[in-house]
Coordinates of N, CA and C and ligand atoms in Angstrom, one line a residue:
X1 N -6.8 -47.9 34.6 CA -6.6 -49.3 34.3 C -5.5 -49.5 33.3
X2 N -5.0 -48.5 32.7 CA -3.8 -48.8 31.7 C -4.3 -49.3 30.3
X3 N -3.3 -49.9 29.7 CA -3.6 -50.6 28.4 C -3.7 -49.7 27.3
X4 N -3.7 -50.4 26.1 CA -3.7 -49.4 24.8 C -5.1 -49.0 24.6
X5 N -5.2 -47.7 24.3 CA -6.5 -47.1 23.8 C -6.1 -46.4 22.5
X6 N -6.8 -46.9 21.5 CA -6.3 -46.6 20.1 C -7.0 -45.4 19.6
X7 N -8.0 -44.9 20.1 CA -8.6 -43.6 19.9 C -8.4 -42.6 21.2
X8 N -9.4 -41.9 21.5 CA -9.4 -41.1 22.7 C -10.1 -42.0 23.8
X9 N -9.8 -41.8 24.9 CA -10.5 -42.5 26.2 C -11.9 -42.2 26.0
X10 N -12.8 -43.1 26.1 CA -14.3 -42.8 26.1 C -14.8 -43.0 27.5
X11 N -16.0 -42.2 27.7 CA -16.8 -42.4 28.9 C -17.8 -43.4 28.6
X12 N -17.7 -44.7 29.1 CA -18.5 -45.8 28.7 C -19.4 -46.2 29.9
X13 N -20.6 -46.3 29.5 CA -21.6 -46.9 30.6 C -22.1 -48.2 30.2
X14 N -21.8 -49.2 31.1 CA -22.4 -50.6 30.9 C -23.6 -50.6 31.8
X15 N -24.8 -50.5 31.1 CA -26.0 -50.5 32.0 C -26.5 -52.0 32.1
X16 N -27.0 -52.2 33.4 CA -27.5 -53.4 33.8 C -26.5 -54.6 33.7
X17 N -25.2 -54.2 34.4 CA -24.3 -55.2 34.5 C -23.8 -55.3 35.8
X18 N -23.7 -56.5 36.5 CA -23.2 -56.6 37.8 C -21.9 -57.5 37.7
X19 N -21.7 -58.3 36.5 CA -20.5 -59.2 36.4 C -19.3 -58.3 36.1
X20 N -19.4 -57.2 35.6 CA -18.1 -56.5 35.3 C -17.4 -56.9 33.9
X21 N -18.0 -57.9 33.2 CA -17.3 -58.5 32.0 C -17.1 -57.3 31.0
X22 N -18.1 -56.7 30.6 CA -18.0 -55.6 29.5 C -17.2 -54.5 30.1
X23 N -17.5 -54.1 31.2 CA -16.8 -52.9 31.9 C -15.2 -53.3 32.0
X24 N -14.8 -54.4 32.3 CA -13.3 -54.8 32.4 C -12.8 -54.6 30.9
X25 N -13.5 -55.1 30.0 CA -13.0 -55.1 28.6 C -12.7 -53.8 28.1
X26 N -13.6 -52.8 28.4 CA -13.4 -51.5 27.9 C -12.3 -50.8 28.9
X27 N -12.4 -51.1 30.1 CA -11.2 -50.5 31.1 C -9.9 -51.0 30.8
X28 N -9.7 -52.2 30.3 CA -8.5 -52.8 29.9 C -7.9 -52.2 28.7
X29 N -8.7 -51.5 27.9 CA -8.2 -50.7 26.7 C -8.0 -49.1 27.0
X30 N -8.2 -48.8 28.3 CA -7.8 -47.5 28.7 C -9.0 -46.6 28.8
X31 N -10.3 -47.1 28.7 CA -11.4 -46.2 28.7 C -11.9 -46.0 30.1
X32 N -12.8 -45.0 30.3 CA -13.3 -44.8 31.7 C -14.7 -45.3 31.7
X33 N -14.6 -46.6 32.0 CA -15.8 -47.4 32.0 C -16.5 -47.7 33.3
X34 N -17.6 -47.7 33.3 CA -18.6 -47.8 34.4 C -19.6 -48.8 34.1
X35 N -20.0 -49.7 35.1 CA -21.1 -50.5 35.2 C -22.2 -50.0 36.2
X36 N -23.4 -50.2 35.8 CA -24.4 -49.8 36.7 C -25.6 -51.0 36.8
X37 N -25.9 -51.4 38.1 CA -27.1 -52.4 38.2 C -27.6 -52.1 39.4
X38 N -28.9 -52.6 39.7 CA -29.5 -52.7 40.9 C -28.7 -53.5 41.9
X39 N -27.9 -54.4 41.4 CA -27.2 -55.3 42.4 C -25.8 -54.8 42.3
X40 N -25.1 -55.2 43.5 CA -23.6 -54.9 43.7 C -22.9 -55.5 42.5
X41 N -21.7 -54.9 42.3 CA -20.7 -55.6 41.2 C -20.1 -57.0 41.9
X42 N -20.0 -57.9 41.2 CA -19.5 -59.2 41.6 C -18.1 -59.0 41.9
X43 N -17.4 -58.1 41.3 CA -15.9 -58.0 41.5 C -15.7 -56.7 42.5
X44 N -16.7 -56.2 43.0 CA -16.6 -55.1 44.0 C -15.8 -53.9 43.5
X45 N -15.9 -53.7 42.2 CA -15.1 -52.6 41.5 C -15.6 -51.3 42.0
X46 N -14.8 -50.3 42.2 CA -15.2 -48.8 42.5 C -15.9 -48.1 41.3
X47 N -15.6 -48.9 40.1 CA -16.3 -48.3 39.0 C -17.7 -48.9 38.7
X48 N -18.4 -49.1 39.7 CA -19.6 -49.6 39.7 C -20.7 -48.7 40.4
X49 N -21.7 -48.5 39.8 CA -22.8 -47.8 40.4 C -24.0 -48.5 40.7
X50 N -24.4 -48.8 42.0 CA -25.5 -49.7 42.3 C -26.7 -48.8 42.4
X51 N -27.7 -49.0 41.5 CA -28.9 -48.3 41.5 C -29.6 -48.3 40.1
X52 N -30.7 -47.4 40.0 CA -31.4 -47.4 38.8 C -30.6 -46.7 37.7
X53 N -30.5 -47.3 36.5 CA -29.5 -46.8 35.6 C -30.3 -45.7 34.7
X54 N -31.7 -45.6 34.9 CA -32.1 -44.5 33.9 C -31.6 -43.2 34.3
X55 N -31.6 -42.6 35.5 CA -31.0 -41.2 35.7 C -29.7 -41.2 35.3
X56 N -28.8 -42.3 35.5 CA -27.4 -42.3 35.2 C -27.3 -42.2 33.6
X57 N -28.2 -42.8 32.9 CA -27.9 -43.0 31.5 C -28.4 -41.5 30.9
X58 N -29.2 -40.9 31.7 CA -29.8 -39.5 31.2 C -28.8 -38.4 31.5
X59 N -27.8 -38.6 32.1 CA -26.8 -37.5 32.6 C -26.3 -36.6 31.5
X60 N -26.1 -37.4 30.4 CA -25.6 -36.6 29.1 C -24.1 -36.4 29.1
X61 N -23.4 -37.2 29.9 CA -21.8 -37.2 29.8 C -21.3 -38.5 29.4
X62 N -22.0 -39.4 28.8 CA -21.4 -40.5 28.3 C -21.2 -40.5 26.8
X63 N -20.1 -41.2 26.3 CA -19.8 -41.3 25.0 C -20.6 -42.5 24.3
X64 N -20.7 -43.6 25.2 CA -21.2 -45.0 24.6 C -21.8 -45.5 25.7
X65 N -22.8 -46.2 25.5 CA -23.5 -47.1 26.3 C -23.7 -48.5 25.8
X66 N -23.4 -49.6 26.6 CA -23.8 -50.9 26.4 C -24.8 -51.4 27.2
X67 N -26.0 -51.8 26.8 CA -27.0 -52.1 27.7 C -27.5 -53.6 27.7
X68 N -27.7 -54.1 28.9 CA -28.2 -55.5 28.9 C -29.4 -55.6 29.6
X69 N -30.5 -55.1 29.3 CA -31.8 -55.0 30.1 C -32.4 -56.4 30.4
X70 N -33.0 -56.6 31.5 CA -33.5 -57.8 31.7 C -34.5 -58.4 30.7
X71 N -34.3 -59.7 30.4 CA -35.2 -60.4 29.4 C -36.1 -61.1 30.0
X72 N -36.4 -61.3 31.2 CA -37.4 -62.3 31.7 C -38.8 -62.0 31.1
X73 N -39.2 -60.8 30.9 CA -40.6 -60.6 30.4 C -40.7 -60.3 28.9
X74 N -39.5 -60.4 28.2 CA -39.3 -60.0 26.9 C -39.0 -61.2 25.9
X75 N -38.2 -62.2 26.5 CA -37.8 -63.2 25.6 C -38.9 -63.9 25.1
X76 N -38.9 -64.3 23.9 CA -39.9 -65.1 23.1 C -40.1 -66.5 23.7
X77 N -39.0 -67.0 24.3 CA -39.2 -68.3 25.1 C -40.1 -68.3 26.2
X78 N -40.2 -67.1 26.8 CA -41.2 -67.1 27.9 C -42.6 -66.4 27.8
X79 N -42.8 -65.9 26.6 CA -44.1 -65.0 26.4 C -45.3 -65.8 26.5
X80 N -45.2 -67.2 26.4 CA -46.4 -68.0 26.3 C -47.0 -67.9 27.7
X81 N -46.2 -67.6 28.7 CA -46.7 -67.4 30.2 C -47.7 -66.2 30.3
X82 N -47.4 -65.2 29.4 CA -48.4 -64.1 29.4 C -49.9 -64.4 29.4
X83 N -50.2 -65.6 28.7 CA -51.5 -65.9 28.5 C -52.2 -66.4 29.8
X84 N -51.3 -67.0 30.5 CA -51.9 -67.8 31.8 C -51.5 -67.2 33.0
X85 N -50.7 -66.0 33.0 CA -50.1 -65.4 34.4 C -50.9 -64.1 34.5
X86 N -51.8 -63.8 35.5 CA -52.3 -62.4 35.6 C -51.0 -61.5 36.0
X87 N -51.0 -60.3 35.4 CA -50.1 -59.3 35.7 C -48.9 -59.4 34.9
X88 N -48.7 -60.6 34.2 CA -47.4 -60.8 33.4 C -47.4 -59.9 32.1
X89 N -48.5 -59.7 31.5 CA -48.5 -58.9 30.4 C -48.1 -57.5 30.6
X90 N -48.5 -56.9 31.8 CA -48.1 -55.5 32.1 C -46.6 -55.5 32.5
X91 N -46.0 -56.6 33.0 CA -44.6 -56.5 33.2 C -43.8 -56.5 31.8
X92 N -44.3 -57.3 30.9 CA -43.8 -57.2 29.5 C -43.8 -55.8 28.9
X93 N -45.0 -55.0 29.1 CA -45.1 -53.7 28.7 C -44.1 -52.7 29.5
X94 N -43.9 -52.9 30.7 CA -42.9 -52.2 31.4 C -41.4 -52.5 31.1
X95 N -41.1 -53.6 30.7 CA -39.9 -54.1 30.2 C -39.6 -53.3 29.0
X96 N -40.7 -53.4 28.1 CA -40.5 -52.6 26.8 C -40.2 -51.2 27.0
X97 N -40.9 -50.6 28.0 CA -40.8 -49.1 28.2 C -39.2 -48.8 28.7
X98 N -38.7 -49.8 29.6 CA -37.4 -49.6 30.0 C -36.4 -49.7 28.8
X99 N -36.6 -50.6 27.8 CA -35.9 -50.7 26.7 C -35.9 -49.3 25.9
X100 N -37.4 -48.8 25.8 CA -37.4 -47.6 25.0 C -36.6 -46.5 25.6
X101 N -36.7 -46.4 27.0 CA -36.0 -45.3 27.7 C -34.4 -45.4 27.3
X102 N -34.0 -46.6 27.5 CA -32.4 -46.9 27.2 C -32.1 -46.4 25.8
X103 N -33.0 -46.8 24.8 CA -32.6 -46.6 23.4 C -32.6 -45.1 23.1
X104 N -33.4 -44.4 24.0 CA -33.7 -42.9 23.7 C -32.7 -42.0 24.5
X105 N -31.8 -42.8 25.3 CA -30.9 -42.1 26.2 C -30.0 -41.0 25.4
X106 N -29.7 -39.9 26.0 CA -29.0 -38.9 25.2 C -27.5 -39.2 25.1
X107 N -27.1 -40.3 24.5 CA -25.7 -40.9 24.4 C -25.6 -41.1 22.9
X108 N -24.4 -40.7 22.4 CA -24.1 -40.7 20.9 C -24.1 -42.0 20.5
X109 N -23.6 -43.1 21.1 CA -23.5 -44.4 20.5 C -24.0 -45.3 21.7
X110 N -24.9 -46.3 21.1 CA -25.6 -47.2 22.1 C -25.6 -48.5 21.4
X111 N -25.5 -49.6 22.2 CA -25.8 -50.9 21.8 C -26.6 -51.6 22.9
X112 N -27.6 -52.1 22.5 CA -28.6 -52.7 23.4 C -28.7 -54.3 23.1
X113 N -28.4 -55.0 24.1 CA -28.4 -56.5 23.9 C -29.5 -57.3 24.6
X114 N -30.1 -58.4 23.9 CA -31.1 -59.2 24.4 C -31.2 -60.3 23.6
X115 N -31.8 -61.4 24.2 CA -32.0 -62.6 23.4 C -33.2 -62.5 22.5
X116 N -33.5 -63.4 21.6 CA -34.7 -63.3 20.8 C -36.0 -62.7 21.5
X117 N -36.5 -61.7 21.2 CA -37.4 -61.2 22.2 C -38.5 -60.3 21.5
X118 N -39.6 -59.9 22.1 CA -40.4 -59.2 21.6 C -40.0 -57.7 21.3
X119 N -38.8 -57.4 21.6 CA -38.4 -56.0 21.2 C -38.4 -55.9 19.7
X120 N -38.2 -57.1 19.1 CA -38.1 -57.1 17.6 C -39.5 -56.7 17.0
X121 N -40.6 -57.3 17.5 CA -42.0 -57.1 17.0 C -42.5 -55.8 17.5
X122 N -42.1 -55.5 18.6 CA -42.9 -54.2 19.4 C -42.1 -52.9 19.3
X123 N -40.7 -53.0 19.0 CA -40.0 -51.7 19.0 C -39.3 -51.8 17.6
X124 N -38.3 -52.5 17.4 CA -37.8 -52.7 15.9 C -37.0 -53.9 15.9
X125 N -36.7 -54.4 14.7 CA -35.9 -55.6 14.6 C -34.4 -55.3 15.0
X126 N -33.7 -56.2 15.4 CA -32.3 -56.1 15.8 C -31.5 -55.8 14.5
X127 N -30.4 -55.1 14.8 CA -29.5 -54.8 13.7 C -28.6 -56.0 13.3
X128 N -28.5 -56.9 14.3 CA -27.6 -58.0 14.1 C -28.0 -59.1 15.2
X129 N -27.6 -60.3 14.8 CA -27.7 -61.4 15.8 C -26.4 -62.1 15.9
X130 N -25.8 -62.3 16.9 CA -24.4 -62.9 17.2 C -24.5 -64.2 18.0
X131 N -23.5 -64.8 18.1 CA -23.4 -66.0 18.9 C -22.1 -66.1 19.5
X132 N -22.0 -66.4 20.8 CA -20.6 -66.5 21.5 C -19.6 -67.3 20.7
X133 N -20.1 -68.4 19.9 CA -19.1 -69.0 19.3 C -18.5 -68.5 18.1
X134 N -19.0 -67.3 17.6 CA -18.5 -66.4 16.6 C -17.2 -65.6 17.3
X135 N -17.1 -65.8 18.6 CA -16.1 -64.8 19.2 C -15.3 -65.6 20.2
X136 N -15.1 -67.0 19.9 CA -14.1 -67.8 20.7 C -14.7 -68.4 21.9
X137 N -16.0 -68.2 22.3 CA -16.5 -68.9 23.4 C -17.3 -70.1 23.0
X138 N -17.1 -71.2 23.6 CA -17.8 -72.4 23.2 C -19.1 -72.5 23.9
X139 N -20.1 -71.6 23.4 CA -21.5 -71.4 24.0 C -22.3 -71.1 22.8
X140 N -23.7 -71.6 22.9 CA -24.7 -71.2 22.1 C -25.6 -70.3 22.9
X141 N -25.8 -69.0 22.3 CA -26.8 -68.1 22.9 C -27.0 -67.0 21.8
X142 N -28.2 -67.0 21.1 CA -28.6 -66.1 20.1 C -28.7 -64.8 20.7
X143 N -27.9 -63.9 20.5 CA -27.7 -62.6 21.1 C -28.0 -61.6 20.1
X144 N -29.2 -60.7 20.3 CA -29.5 -59.8 19.3 C -29.0 -58.3 19.8
X145 N -28.5 -57.6 18.8 CA -28.0 -56.3 19.2 C -28.7 -55.2 18.4
X146 N -29.2 -54.2 19.2 CA -29.8 -53.0 18.6 C -28.9 -51.9 18.6
X147 N -28.4 -51.4 17.6 CA -27.4 -50.4 17.5 C -27.7 -49.0 17.1
X148 N -27.1 -47.9 17.8 CA -27.3 -46.6 17.3 C -25.8 -46.1 17.1
X149 N -25.6 -45.6 15.9 CA -24.4 -45.1 15.5 C -23.2 -45.9 15.8
X150 N -23.2 -47.2 15.6 CA -22.2 -48.2 15.8 C -22.2 -49.0 14.6
X151 N -21.0 -49.6 14.2 CA -21.1 -50.5 13.1 C -21.4 -51.9 13.6
X152 N -21.7 -52.8 12.7 CA -22.0 -54.2 13.1 C -20.7 -54.9 13.7
X153 N -20.8 -55.6 14.8 CA -19.8 -56.3 15.4 C -19.2 -57.4 14.5
X154 N -17.9 -57.4 14.2 CA -17.3 -58.3 13.3 C -16.9 -59.5 14.2
X155 N -17.0 -60.7 13.6 CA -16.7 -61.9 14.2 C -15.1 -61.9 14.5
X156 N -14.7 -62.4 15.5 CA -13.2 -62.4 15.8 C -12.5 -63.8 15.9
X157 N -13.4 -64.8 16.1 CA -12.8 -66.1 16.3 C -14.0 -67.1 16.2
X158 N -14.4 -67.6 14.9 CA -15.5 -68.4 14.8 C -15.0 -70.0 15.0
X159 N -15.7 -70.5 16.0 CA -15.2 -72.0 16.3 C -15.8 -72.8 15.4
X160 N -15.2 -74.1 15.2 CA -15.6 -74.9 14.3 C -17.0 -75.5 14.5
X161 N -17.8 -75.8 13.5 CA -19.2 -76.2 13.6 C -20.1 -75.2 13.1
X162 N -21.5 -75.4 13.2 CA -22.5 -74.5 12.8 C -23.4 -74.5 13.9
X163 N -24.7 -73.9 13.5 CA -25.8 -73.6 14.4 C -26.3 -75.0 15.0
X164 N -26.1 -76.1 14.3 CA -26.4 -77.4 14.9 C -25.4 -78.1 15.8
X165 N -24.3 -77.5 15.9 CA -23.3 -78.1 16.7 C -23.6 -77.9 18.2
X166 N -23.5 -78.9 19.1 CA -23.8 -78.9 20.5 C -22.5 -78.0 21.0
X167 N -22.9 -77.0 21.8 CA -21.8 -76.4 22.5 C -21.7 -76.6 23.9
X168 N -20.6 -76.4 24.7 CA -20.3 -76.7 26.1 C -21.5 -76.2 27.0
X169 N -22.3 -75.3 26.7 CA -23.3 -74.8 27.5 C -24.6 -75.6 27.4
X170 N -24.6 -76.5 26.5 CA -25.8 -77.2 26.1 C -26.0 -78.6 26.4
X171 N -27.3 -79.0 26.7 CA -27.5 -80.6 26.8 C -27.6 -81.2 25.4
X172 N -27.8 -82.5 25.4 CA -28.0 -83.1 24.0 C -29.1 -82.5 23.3
X173 N -30.2 -82.1 24.0 CA -31.5 -81.6 23.3 C -31.3 -80.1 22.9
X174 N -30.1 -79.4 23.3 CA -30.0 -78.1 22.9 C -30.4 -77.2 24.0
X175 N -30.9 -77.6 25.3 CA -31.2 -76.7 26.2 C -30.0 -76.2 27.0
X176 N -30.2 -75.2 27.8 CA -29.0 -74.7 28.6 C -28.8 -75.7 29.7
X177 N -27.5 -76.1 29.9 CA -27.1 -77.1 30.9 C -27.4 -76.8 32.2
X178 N -27.5 -75.6 32.6 CA -27.5 -75.2 34.1 C -28.9 -75.7 34.6
X179 N -28.9 -76.5 35.8 CA -30.1 -76.9 36.4 C -30.6 -75.9 37.1
X180 N -32.0 -76.2 37.6 CA -32.7 -75.2 38.4 C -32.0 -74.8 39.6
X181 N -31.9 -73.6 39.9 CA -31.2 -73.0 41.2 C -31.7 -71.6 41.3
X182 N -31.6 -71.0 42.6 CA -32.0 -69.5 42.7 C -31.1 -68.7 41.8
X183 N -29.9 -69.0 41.6 CA -28.8 -68.3 40.8 C -29.0 -68.6 39.3
X184 N -29.9 -69.4 38.8 CA -29.8 -69.9 37.4 C -29.9 -68.6 36.5
X185 N -30.8 -67.8 36.7 CA -31.0 -66.5 35.9 C -29.7 -65.8 35.9
X186 N -29.0 -65.7 37.0 CA -28.0 -64.8 37.1 C -26.7 -65.5 36.3
X187 N -26.5 -66.8 36.5 CA -25.4 -67.4 35.8 C -25.7 -67.3 34.2
X188 N -27.0 -67.5 33.9 CA -27.2 -67.6 32.4 C -27.0 -66.2 31.8
X189 N -27.2 -65.1 32.7 CA -27.3 -63.8 32.0 C -25.9 -63.1 31.9
X190 N -24.8 -63.8 32.5 CA -23.5 -63.2 32.4 C -22.9 -63.1 31.0
X191 N -22.5 -62.0 30.7 CA -22.0 -61.7 29.2 C -20.7 -62.7 28.9
X192 N -20.6 -63.0 27.7 CA -19.4 -63.8 27.4 C -18.3 -63.0 27.1
X193 N -17.2 -63.4 27.5 CA -15.9 -62.5 27.4 C -15.5 -62.2 26.0
X194 N -15.7 -63.1 25.0 CA -15.2 -63.0 23.7 C -16.0 -61.7 22.9
X195 N -17.4 -61.7 23.3 CA -18.3 -60.7 22.6 C -17.8 -59.3 23.4
X196 N -17.5 -59.4 24.7 CA -17.3 -58.3 25.5 C -15.9 -57.6 24.9
X197 N -14.9 -58.6 24.5 CA -13.6 -58.1 24.1 C -13.8 -57.5 22.6
X198 N -14.6 -58.0 21.8 CA -15.0 -57.6 20.5 C -15.7 -56.2 20.6
X199 N -16.6 -56.1 21.6 CA -17.2 -54.7 21.7 C -16.2 -53.7 22.0
X200 N -15.3 -54.0 22.9 CA -14.3 -53.1 23.3 C -13.3 -52.7 22.2
X201 N -12.8 -53.7 21.5 CA -11.9 -53.5 20.5 C -12.5 -52.7 19.4
X202 N -13.7 -53.0 19.0 CA -14.3 -52.4 17.7 C -15.1 -51.2 18.0
X203 N -15.7 -51.0 19.1 CA -16.5 -49.8 19.4 C -15.8 -48.9 20.3
X204 N -14.8 -49.3 20.9 CA -14.1 -48.3 21.8 C -13.0 -47.4 21.0
X205 N -13.4 -47.1 19.7 CA -12.4 -46.3 19.0 C -13.1 -45.1 18.4
Ligands
SAM1 C1 -30.0 -59.9 32.0 S1 -29.1 -59.3 33.4 C2 -27.5 -58.6 32.7 C3 -26.4 -59.2 33.2 C4 -25.1 -58.9 32.6 N1 -25.1 -59.5 31.2 C5 -23.9 -59.1 33.3 O1 -23.0 -59.8 32.8 O2 -23.7 -58.7 34.5 C6 -30.0 -58.0 33.6 C7 -29.7 -57.0 34.9 O3 -30.3 -55.7 34.9 C8 -30.5 -55.3 36.1 N2 -31.5 -54.2 36.3 C9 -32.9 -54.4 36.3 N3 -33.4 -53.2 36.2 C10 -32.5 -52.2 36.4 C11 -32.4 -50.8 36.6 N4 -33.5 -50.2 36.7 N5 -31.3 -50.2 36.8 C12 -30.1 -50.9 36.7 N6 -30.1 -52.3 36.5 C13 -31.2 -52.9 36.4 C14 -30.8 -56.5 37.0 O4 -30.5 -56.4 38.2 C15 -29.9 -57.6 36.2 O5 -28.7 -57.7 37.0

């Protein structure tokens, strides 16, 4: 993919990514970057593995993994459903186990990303909480990062305003603007390019 790589080219696994956003950010800096998801890659890249990421992450030949595990059964905003939906608490436990496996993968450097979720109370508190608007994207999405052997991500372009400022992805009441649709979860889960670029620039060294 060319482009400047300031250290040595790393073997980078982007776990649970179909959009290719983080993969392209690392590949653009010269790294050997691969995404893996149960879904096909939106950009049909040959550097995408469609399938279960756990055996891929366990291979032992990666330098760095950025993981975006599903938050449906973890996000604090949805946990109230666990009290009234049979079977849902078990799904939360399975989602937590998935996170534990990813965090324990034999990879020297790991970053795992999720919204505010019960990972904090059940596994450990995040190392950092960032916002897309700290990295040049006009969007609000509290994004927690659990890090292994990686420095905190430094803000690259903090937009004007503060946590109360309405961002382009929000309604006046602060909700996400995307209306109900079968694709809503998918559109909401796509990584923001500013954070992806910062990950590649600061962690790909
Ligand atoms: C919250 S979305 C992350 C999307 C990502 N931020 C992006 O830009 O593509 C979680 C993704 O995890 C994937 N997923 C769930 N279980 C998986 C597994 N066992 N192996 C690989 N991917 C998995 C889902 O298909 C979904 O696309």
